[in-house]
């Protein structure tokens, strides 16, 4: 599953730097991947939702400055932290949009099955909730309930939570009935690891190594100085490395997954 | 009614004008340098000791504020972390990634002059100290958890750094002053490198040449560099001077790369989206 490698690598890169000139390239690369590989259905909306969440993170983090000393340096430091979080959220949203979290489960070694199940459930919460919200709102609209009021929020929350609970139970039951957790899983549809997957994984790895090397060498302006506030260095090589995460977007769709 | 509001407006205007006038009036005229108060800052990177006689426009600042003033007045290169409360880098020494203890066990130890040339370890962070006229602050790079083990800067008294603040600013250039690499006229009191062979570490022989009055920098303030010989050190004091001129403003060239990449990628995303829309799902 090349998407796991891709998103883990992109997430690591997002964590190594708070330089906005790299982060914005990474986000753009994620947008390319999303727009060429998003799966049909409501889960592809998770990209936009996480993008908005990322913007919200930047705004919120910057707004929190008012509780401390308000000056350009503190505001810039907060905005940079926020943008790093935003990049992480966008990477996660892209993963949700292009990959099937339960597909991850199939790949886990049998010994690691239970942690993998927990991880898959956690990973899939966002897309499942988004899908559930979409369904509930549609049902409410059909019944003439006006959306957008504060009161309709409770009317929305309860069925969404209920759906989430129900889905988790259904999943657990279905997995139980298929012999999960008892050591007799069948793999009747093994994952195929194709050229595109390999290229995605390798390029992601190389790009991450470039950032890790820059981090260890203390070069490339990965952590821009905000005290004093200064324009960060930008290495063209690292810009290319960040753009490299867009590569799977140019490979044939449906293969890399 | 309208008269009342008008009177109020006038009053407000007068108040604002007064508030603006007060700092202008209280700001010391550049001519009488004696009116400016100074504090001494000693930066010991382990291979070179630099001293700065920092003018205090506001009478007193925090330890961090003193570093910032030294950066403004002499181009001391610095970088802070933890919300501007901790010192990561001074004179190019220290971790560059915003984690001030990334170089642990080596870090910048904060010392305060005891008034007699010696040092006491500060138990308070530099953001919370008060540095007034005549005070001496010291920073030393090295390891050690407290004042017992951490290296301390060489003995320095205020008078060593700020040559007796006589009314007439000492325009005495030091012996080997001609500091070839410096040459920065915007730098006010240029630092005068003095080799250590002449003055062993105890005596910071820095009477930076306040040659005339540098533009912008307060007259009579000095910075001096003392190189240590311990490591056979020929550490160039030019780093301090170069830093002063290196503070360019404006985005770096690499930013163009970044923006170009973003433009390309977003264009590609748009094309992909368009292509997919054409496909039957």
Coordinates of N, CA, C and O in Angstrom, one line a residue, chain B residues 67-219:
Chain B
X67 N 20.4 41.9 24.5 CA 21.0 41.3 23.3 C 20.4 41.9 22.0 O 21.1 42.2 21.1
X68 N 19.1 42.2 22.1 CA 18.5 42.8 20.9 C 19.1 44.2 20.7 O 19.3 44.6 19.5
X69 N 19.3 44.9 21.7 CA 20.0 46.3 21.5 C 21.3 46.1 21.0 O 21.7 46.9 20.1
X70 N 22.1 45.1 21.4 CA 23.4 44.9 20.9 C 23.3 44.5 19.4 O 24.2 44.9 18.6
X71 N 22.3 43.8 19.1 CA 22.1 43.5 17.6 C 21.8 44.7 16.8 O 22.3 44.9 15.7
X72 N 21.0 45.6 17.4 CA 20.7 46.8 16.7 C 21.9 47.7 16.5 O 22.1 48.3 15.5
X73 N 22.7 47.8 17.6 CA 23.7 48.8 17.6 C 25.0 48.2 17.0 O 25.8 49.0 16.4
X74 N 25.3 46.9 17.1 CA 26.5 46.4 16.7 C 26.4 45.3 15.7 O 27.4 44.8 15.2
X75 N 25.2 44.9 15.4 CA 25.0 43.7 14.5 C 25.4 42.4 15.1 O 25.7 41.5 14.4
X76 N 25.3 42.3 16.5 CA 25.5 41.0 17.1 C 24.4 40.0 16.5 O 23.2 40.3 16.5
X77 N 24.9 38.9 16.0 CA 24.0 37.9 15.4 C 23.4 37.1 16.5 O 24.1 36.6 17.4
X78 N 22.1 37.0 16.6 CA 21.5 36.2 17.6 C 20.3 35.5 17.1 O 19.7 35.8 16.0
X79 N 19.8 34.5 17.9 CA 18.6 33.9 17.6 C 18.0 33.4 18.9 O 18.7 32.7 19.7
X80 N 16.7 33.6 19.1 CA 16.0 33.2 20.3 C 15.1 32.1 20.1 O 14.7 31.8 18.9
X81 N 14.7 31.4 21.1 CA 13.7 30.4 21.0 C 12.7 30.4 22.1 O 12.7 31.4 23.0
X82 N 11.8 29.5 22.2 CA 10.8 29.4 23.2 C 10.1 30.7 23.4 O 10.0 31.3 24.5
X83 N 9.5 31.2 22.3 CA 8.8 32.4 22.3 C 9.6 33.6 22.7 O 9.1 34.6 23.2
X84 N 10.9 33.6 22.3 CA 11.7 34.7 22.5 C 12.3 34.8 23.9 O 12.8 35.9 24.3
X85 N 12.2 33.8 24.7 CA 12.6 33.8 26.1 C 13.9 33.2 26.3 O 14.5 33.4 27.4
X86 N 14.4 32.4 25.4 CA 15.7 31.7 25.6 C 16.6 32.0 24.4 O 16.2 32.4 23.3
X87 N 17.9 31.9 24.7 CA 18.9 32.3 23.7 C 19.4 31.0 23.1 O 19.9 30.1 23.7
X88 N 19.2 30.9 21.8 CA 19.7 29.8 21.0 C 21.1 30.0 20.5 O 22.0 29.2 20.6
X89 N 21.2 31.2 19.8 CA 22.4 31.4 19.1 C 22.9 32.8 19.4 O 22.1 33.8 19.5
X90 N 24.2 32.9 19.6 CA 24.9 34.3 19.7 C 26.1 34.2 18.9 O 26.9 33.2 18.9
X91 N 26.3 35.2 18.1 CA 27.5 35.3 17.2 C 27.7 34.1 16.4 O 28.8 33.6 16.2
X92 N 26.6 33.5 16.0 CA 26.7 32.3 15.1 C 26.9 31.0 15.8 O 27.1 30.0 15.1
X93 N 27.0 31.0 17.1 CA 27.3 29.8 17.9 C 26.0 29.3 18.5 O 25.3 30.1 19.2
X94 N 25.7 28.1 18.4 CA 24.5 27.5 19.0 C 23.6 26.9 18.0 O 23.8 27.0 16.8
X95 N 22.6 26.1 18.4 CA 21.7 25.4 17.5 C 20.9 26.3 16.6 O 20.5 27.4 17.1
X96 N 20.7 25.9 15.4 CA 20.1 26.8 14.4 C 18.6 26.4 14.2 O 18.0 27.0 13.3
X97 N 18.2 25.4 14.9 CA 16.8 24.9 14.5 C 15.7 25.4 15.5 O 14.6 24.9 15.5
X98 N 16.0 26.4 16.2 CA 15.0 26.9 17.1 C 14.8 26.2 18.4 O 14.1 26.6 19.3
X99 N 15.6 25.1 18.5 CA 15.6 24.3 19.8 C 16.8 24.7 20.5 O 17.9 24.2 20.2
X100 N 16.7 25.6 21.5 CA 17.9 26.2 22.1 C 18.7 25.2 22.9 O 19.9 25.4 23.2
X101 N 18.2 24.0 23.2 CA 19.0 23.0 23.9 C 19.3 21.8 23.0 O 19.6 20.7 23.4
X102 N 19.2 22.1 21.7 CA 19.5 21.1 20.7 C 20.9 20.7 20.7 O 21.3 19.6 20.2
X103 N 21.8 21.6 21.2 CA 23.2 21.3 21.3 C 23.6 20.7 22.7 O 24.8 20.7 23.0
X104 N 22.6 20.3 23.5 CA 22.9 19.9 24.8 C 24.0 18.8 24.8 O 24.0 18.0 23.9
X105 N 25.0 18.7 25.7 CA 25.0 19.5 26.9 C 25.6 20.9 26.8 O 25.6 21.6 27.8
X106 N 25.9 21.3 25.6 CA 26.4 22.7 25.4 C 25.2 23.6 25.2 O 24.3 23.3 24.5
X107 N 25.3 24.7 25.9 CA 24.2 25.7 25.7 C 24.8 27.1 26.2 O 25.8 27.1 26.8
X108 N 24.0 28.1 26.0 CA 24.4 29.4 26.4 C 24.1 29.7 27.9 O 22.9 29.7 28.2
X109 N 25.1 29.8 28.7 CA 24.9 30.0 30.1 C 24.8 31.5 30.3 O 25.5 32.3 29.7
X110 N 23.9 31.9 31.2 CA 23.6 33.3 31.5 C 24.3 33.8 32.8 O 23.9 33.2 33.9
X111 N 25.2 34.7 32.7 CA 25.9 35.2 33.9 C 25.6 36.7 34.1 O 25.4 37.4 33.2
X112 N 25.6 37.1 35.4 CA 25.4 38.5 35.7 C 26.7 39.0 36.4 O 27.2 38.3 37.3
X113 N 27.1 40.2 36.0 CA 28.3 40.7 36.6 C 28.0 41.1 38.1 O 26.9 41.5 38.4
X114 N 28.9 40.8 39.0 CA 28.7 41.1 40.4 C 29.2 42.5 40.8 O 29.2 42.8 42.0
X115 N 29.5 43.3 39.8 CA 29.9 44.7 40.1 C 31.4 44.8 40.4 O 31.9 45.9 40.5
X116 N 32.1 43.6 40.6 CA 33.5 43.7 40.9 C 34.4 43.0 39.8 O 35.5 42.7 40.0
X117 N 33.7 42.7 38.7 CA 34.4 42.1 37.6 C 34.2 40.6 37.6 O 34.4 39.9 36.6
X118 N 33.6 40.0 38.6 CA 33.3 38.6 38.7 C 31.9 38.3 38.1 O 31.2 39.2 37.7
X119 N 31.5 37.1 38.2 CA 30.3 36.7 37.7 C 29.5 35.8 38.7 O 30.0 35.1 39.4
X120 N 28.2 36.0 38.6 CA 27.3 35.1 39.4 C 26.3 34.5 38.4 O 25.8 35.1 37.5
X121 N 26.0 33.2 38.6 CA 25.1 32.5 37.7 C 23.7 33.0 37.9 O 23.3 33.2 39.1
X122 N 23.0 33.3 36.8 CA 21.7 33.8 37.0 C 20.7 32.6 37.2 O 20.7 31.7 36.4
X123 N 19.9 32.8 38.2 CA 18.9 31.7 38.5 C 17.6 32.1 37.8 O 16.6 31.3 37.9
X124 N 17.6 33.2 37.1 CA 16.4 33.6 36.4 C 16.7 33.7 34.9 O 17.8 34.0 34.5
X125 N 15.7 33.4 34.1 CA 15.8 33.5 32.7 C 16.1 35.0 32.2 O 15.7 35.9 32.9
X126 N 16.7 35.1 31.1 CA 17.1 36.4 30.7 C 16.0 37.3 30.3 O 16.1 38.5 30.2
X127 N 14.8 36.7 30.1 CA 13.6 37.5 29.8 C 13.1 38.2 31.0 O 12.3 39.2 30.9
X128 N 13.5 37.7 32.2 CA 12.9 38.2 33.4 C 13.9 39.0 34.3 O 13.6 39.3 35.4
X129 N 15.1 39.3 33.7 CA 16.0 40.1 34.5 C 15.9 41.5 34.1 O 15.4 41.9 33.1
X130 N 16.5 42.4 34.9 CA 16.5 43.8 34.6 C 18.0 44.2 34.5 O 18.7 44.0 35.5
X131 N 18.3 44.8 33.4 CA 19.7 45.3 33.2 C 19.6 46.8 33.2 O 18.9 47.4 32.3
X132 N 20.3 47.4 34.1 CA 20.3 48.9 34.1 C 21.6 49.5 33.8 O 22.5 48.7 33.4
X133 N 21.7 50.7 33.9 CA 23.0 51.4 33.6 C 24.1 50.9 34.5 O 23.9 50.8 35.7
X134 N 25.2 50.6 33.9 CA 26.4 50.1 34.7 C 26.4 48.7 34.9 O 27.3 48.1 35.5
X135 N 25.3 47.9 34.5 CA 25.3 46.5 34.8 C 26.1 45.8 33.7 O 26.4 46.3 32.6
X136 N 26.5 44.6 34.1 CA 27.3 43.7 33.1 C 26.6 42.4 33.0 O 26.3 41.7 34.0
X137 N 26.3 42.0 31.8 CA 25.7 40.7 31.5 C 26.6 39.9 30.7 O 27.3 40.4 29.8
X138 N 26.7 38.6 31.0 CA 27.6 37.7 30.3 C 26.9 36.5 29.8 O 26.1 35.9 30.5
X139 N 27.4 36.0 28.6 CA 26.9 34.8 28.1 C 28.1 33.9 27.7 O 29.0 34.4 27.1
X140 N 28.0 32.7 28.1 CA 29.1 31.8 27.8 C 28.6 30.5 27.3 O 27.6 29.9 27.8
X141 N 29.2 30.0 26.2 CA 28.8 28.8 25.5 C 29.5 27.6 26.2 O 30.8 27.7 26.3
X142 N 28.8 26.6 26.5 CA 29.5 25.4 27.1 C 28.5 24.5 27.8 O 27.3 24.8 27.8
X143 N 29.1 23.5 28.5 CA 28.2 22.6 29.2 C 28.3 22.8 30.7 O 29.3 23.4 31.2
X144 N 27.4 22.3 31.4 CA 27.4 22.4 32.9 C 26.0 22.9 33.3 O 25.5 23.8 32.7
X145 N 25.5 22.3 34.4 CA 24.1 22.6 34.7 C 24.0 23.9 35.6 O 22.9 24.4 35.7
X146 N 25.1 24.3 36.2 CA 24.9 25.5 37.1 C 26.2 26.3 37.1 O 27.2 26.0 36.4
X147 N 26.2 27.2 37.9 CA 27.3 28.1 38.0 C 28.6 27.4 38.5 O 29.7 28.0 38.3
X148 N 28.5 26.3 39.1 CA 29.7 25.6 39.5 C 30.4 24.9 38.4 O 31.7 24.8 38.5
X149 N 29.7 24.5 37.4 CA 30.4 23.7 36.3 C 30.4 24.4 35.0 O 31.2 24.1 34.1
X150 N 29.5 25.3 34.8 CA 29.4 25.9 33.4 C 30.5 26.9 33.3 O 30.9 27.6 34.2
X151 N 31.2 27.0 32.1 CA 32.2 28.0 31.9 C 31.7 29.4 32.1 O 30.5 29.6 31.7
X152 N 32.5 30.3 32.5 CA 32.1 31.7 32.7 C 33.0 32.6 31.9 O 34.1 32.2 31.5
X153 N 32.4 33.7 31.5 CA 33.3 34.6 30.7 C 34.4 35.1 31.5 O 34.4 35.0 32.7
X154 N 35.5 35.6 30.9 CA 36.6 36.2 31.6 C 36.1 37.3 32.5 O 35.1 38.0 32.2
X155 N 36.9 37.6 33.5 CA 36.6 38.7 34.4 C 36.5 40.0 33.6 O 37.3 40.3 32.9
X156 N 35.3 40.6 33.8 CA 35.1 41.8 33.1 C 34.3 42.8 34.0 O 33.3 42.4 34.6
X157 N 34.8 44.0 34.1 CA 34.0 45.0 34.8 C 33.4 46.0 33.8 O 33.8 46.0 32.7
X158 N 32.5 46.7 34.3 CA 31.8 47.6 33.4 C 32.8 48.6 32.8 O 32.7 48.9 31.6
X159 N 33.8 49.0 33.6 CA 34.7 50.0 33.1 C 35.6 49.4 32.0 O 36.1 50.1 31.1
X160 N 35.8 48.1 32.0 CA 36.6 47.5 30.9 C 35.9 47.6 29.6 O 36.6 47.7 28.6
X161 N 34.6 47.5 29.6 CA 33.9 47.5 28.4 C 33.5 48.9 27.9 O 33.7 49.3 26.8
X162 N 32.9 49.6 28.8 CA 32.5 50.9 28.5 C 33.6 51.8 29.1 O 33.5 52.1 30.3
X163 N 34.5 52.2 28.3 CA 35.6 53.0 28.8 C 35.1 54.2 29.5 O 34.1 54.8 29.0
X164 N 35.6 54.5 30.7 CA 35.0 55.4 31.6 C 34.1 56.4 30.9 O 34.6 57.2 30.1
X165 N 32.9 56.4 31.3 CA 31.9 57.2 30.6 C 32.1 58.7 30.9 O 31.3 59.3 31.5
X166 N 33.3 59.1 30.4 CA 33.5 60.5 30.6 C 32.7 61.3 29.6 O 32.2 60.7 28.6
X167 N 32.4 62.5 29.8 CA 31.6 63.3 29.0 C 32.0 63.3 27.5 O 31.1 63.1 26.6
X168 N 33.3 63.3 27.3 CA 33.7 63.3 25.9 C 33.9 61.8 25.5 O 34.7 61.1 26.1
X169 N 33.2 61.3 24.5 CA 33.3 59.9 24.2 C 34.8 59.6 23.7 O 35.4 60.4 23.0
X170 N 35.3 58.5 24.2 CA 36.7 58.2 23.9 C 36.8 57.8 22.5 O 36.3 56.8 22.0
X171 N 37.5 58.7 21.7 CA 37.7 58.4 20.3 C 39.0 57.8 20.1 O 39.6 58.0 19.1
X172 N 39.5 57.2 21.1 CA 40.9 56.6 21.0 C 40.8 55.3 20.3 O 40.3 54.3 20.8
X173 N 41.4 55.2 19.1 CA 41.4 53.9 18.4 C 42.4 53.0 19.1 O 43.5 53.5 19.6
X174 N 42.1 51.8 19.2 CA 43.0 50.8 19.8 C 44.2 50.6 18.8 O 44.1 50.8 17.6
X175 N 45.2 50.0 19.4 CA 46.4 49.8 18.7 C 46.3 49.2 17.3 O 46.6 49.8 16.3
X176 N 45.7 48.0 17.3 CA 45.6 47.3 16.0 C 44.3 47.4 15.4 O 43.7 46.5 15.0
X177 N 43.8 48.6 15.4 CA 42.4 48.8 15.2 C 41.9 48.7 13.8 O 40.8 48.4 13.5
X178 N 42.8 48.8 12.8 CA 42.3 49.1 11.5 C 41.3 48.1 10.9 O 40.9 48.3 9.7
X179 N 40.8 47.2 11.6 CA 39.8 46.2 11.2 C 39.5 46.1 9.7 O 38.4 46.6 9.3
X180 N 40.3 45.5 9.0 CA 40.1 45.5 7.5 C 38.8 45.0 7.0 O 38.2 45.6 6.1
X181 N 38.3 43.9 7.6 CA 37.1 43.3 7.1 C 35.9 44.1 7.4 O 34.9 44.0 6.7
X182 N 35.9 44.8 8.4 CA 34.7 45.5 8.9 C 34.3 46.5 7.9 O 33.4 46.3 7.1
X183 N 34.8 47.7 8.0 CA 34.6 48.7 7.0 C 33.1 49.1 6.9 O 32.8 49.8 5.9
X184 N 32.3 48.7 7.8 CA 30.9 49.1 7.6 C 30.6 50.4 8.2 O 30.4 50.5 9.4
X185 N 30.5 51.4 7.4 CA 30.1 52.7 7.9 C 28.8 52.7 8.6 O 28.6 53.4 9.6
X186 N 27.8 51.9 8.2 CA 26.5 52.0 8.9 C 26.7 51.5 10.4 O 25.8 51.6 11.1
X187 N 27.8 50.9 10.7 CA 28.0 50.3 12.0 C 28.3 51.2 13.1 O 28.9 50.8 13.9
X188 N 28.2 52.4 13.1 CA 28.6 53.1 14.3 C 29.9 52.7 14.9 O 30.9 52.5 14.2
X189 N 30.0 52.4 16.1 CA 31.2 52.0 16.8 C 31.7 50.7 16.2 O 31.2 49.7 16.7
X190 N 32.6 50.7 15.4 CA 33.1 49.4 14.8 C 33.9 48.7 15.8 O 34.6 49.3 16.6
X191 N 33.7 47.4 15.8 CA 34.5 46.6 16.7 C 36.0 46.5 16.3 O 36.3 46.5 15.1
X192 N 36.8 46.7 17.3 CA 38.2 46.7 17.0 C 38.8 45.4 17.5 O 38.8 45.1 18.7
X193 N 39.2 44.5 16.6 CA 39.8 43.3 17.0 C 41.1 43.5 17.6 O 42.0 44.2 17.1
X194 N 41.3 42.8 18.7 CA 42.6 43.0 19.4 C 43.1 41.6 19.7 O 42.4 40.7 20.3
X195 N 44.3 41.3 19.3 CA 44.7 39.9 19.5 C 45.1 39.7 20.9 O 45.5 40.6 21.7
X196 N 44.9 38.4 21.3 CA 45.0 38.1 22.7 C 46.4 38.1 23.2 O 46.7 38.3 24.4
X197 N 47.4 38.0 22.3 CA 48.7 37.9 22.8 C 49.1 39.2 23.5 O 49.9 39.2 24.4
X198 N 48.4 40.3 23.1 CA 48.7 41.5 23.8 C 48.0 41.6 25.1 O 48.6 42.1 26.1
X199 N 46.9 41.1 25.2 CA 46.2 41.2 26.5 C 45.6 39.9 26.9 O 44.7 39.4 26.2
X200 N 46.1 39.3 27.9 CA 45.6 38.0 28.3 C 44.2 38.1 28.7 O 43.7 39.2 29.0
X201 N 43.6 36.9 28.8 CA 42.1 36.9 28.8 C 41.5 37.7 29.9 O 40.3 38.1 29.8
X202 N 42.2 38.0 30.9 CA 41.5 38.8 32.0 C 41.1 40.1 31.5 O 40.1 40.7 32.0
X203 N 41.9 40.7 30.7 CA 41.6 42.1 30.4 C 41.1 42.3 29.0 O 41.8 42.3 28.0
X204 N 39.8 42.5 28.9 CA 39.3 42.8 27.6 C 39.8 44.2 27.2 O 39.4 45.2 27.8
X205 N 40.6 44.2 26.3 CA 41.3 45.4 25.9 C 40.5 46.2 24.9 O 41.0 46.8 24.0
X206 N 39.3 46.2 25.0 CA 38.5 46.7 23.9 C 38.1 48.1 24.2 O 37.2 48.4 25.0
X207 N 38.7 49.0 23.5 CA 38.2 50.3 23.4 C 37.8 50.4 22.0 O 38.7 50.8 21.2
X208 N 36.7 50.0 21.6 CA 36.4 50.1 20.2 C 36.5 51.5 19.8 O 36.2 52.4 20.5
X209 N 36.9 51.7 18.6 CA 37.1 53.0 18.1 C 35.7 53.6 17.9 O 35.0 53.2 17.0
X210 N 35.3 54.5 18.6 CA 34.1 55.2 18.3 C 34.2 56.2 17.3 O 33.6 57.2 17.3
X211 N 35.1 56.0 16.4 CA 35.6 57.0 15.5 C 34.5 58.0 15.1 O 33.6 57.6 14.3
X212 N 34.7 59.1 15.5 CA 33.7 60.1 15.2 C 32.3 59.6 15.7 O 32.2 58.9 16.6
X213 N 31.3 60.0 15.0 CA 30.0 59.5 15.4 C 29.4 58.7 14.2 O 29.2 59.2 13.1
X214 N 29.3 57.4 14.5 CA 28.7 56.6 13.4 C 27.2 56.9 13.2 O 26.6 57.4 14.2
X215 N 26.8 56.8 12.1 CA 25.4 57.1 11.8 C 24.5 56.2 12.6 O 24.6 55.0 12.5
X216 N 23.6 56.7 13.3 CA 22.6 55.9 14.0 C 23.0 55.4 15.3 O 22.3 55.4 16.3
X217 N 24.2 54.9 15.4 CA 24.6 54.3 16.7 C 25.0 55.4 17.6 O 25.5 56.4 17.3
X218 N 24.7 55.1 18.9 CA 25.0 56.1 19.9 C 26.5 56.3 20.0 O 27.3 55.3 20.0
X219 N 26.9 57.5 20.1 CA 28.3 57.7 20.2 C 28.8 57.3 21.6 O 28.1 57.3 22.5

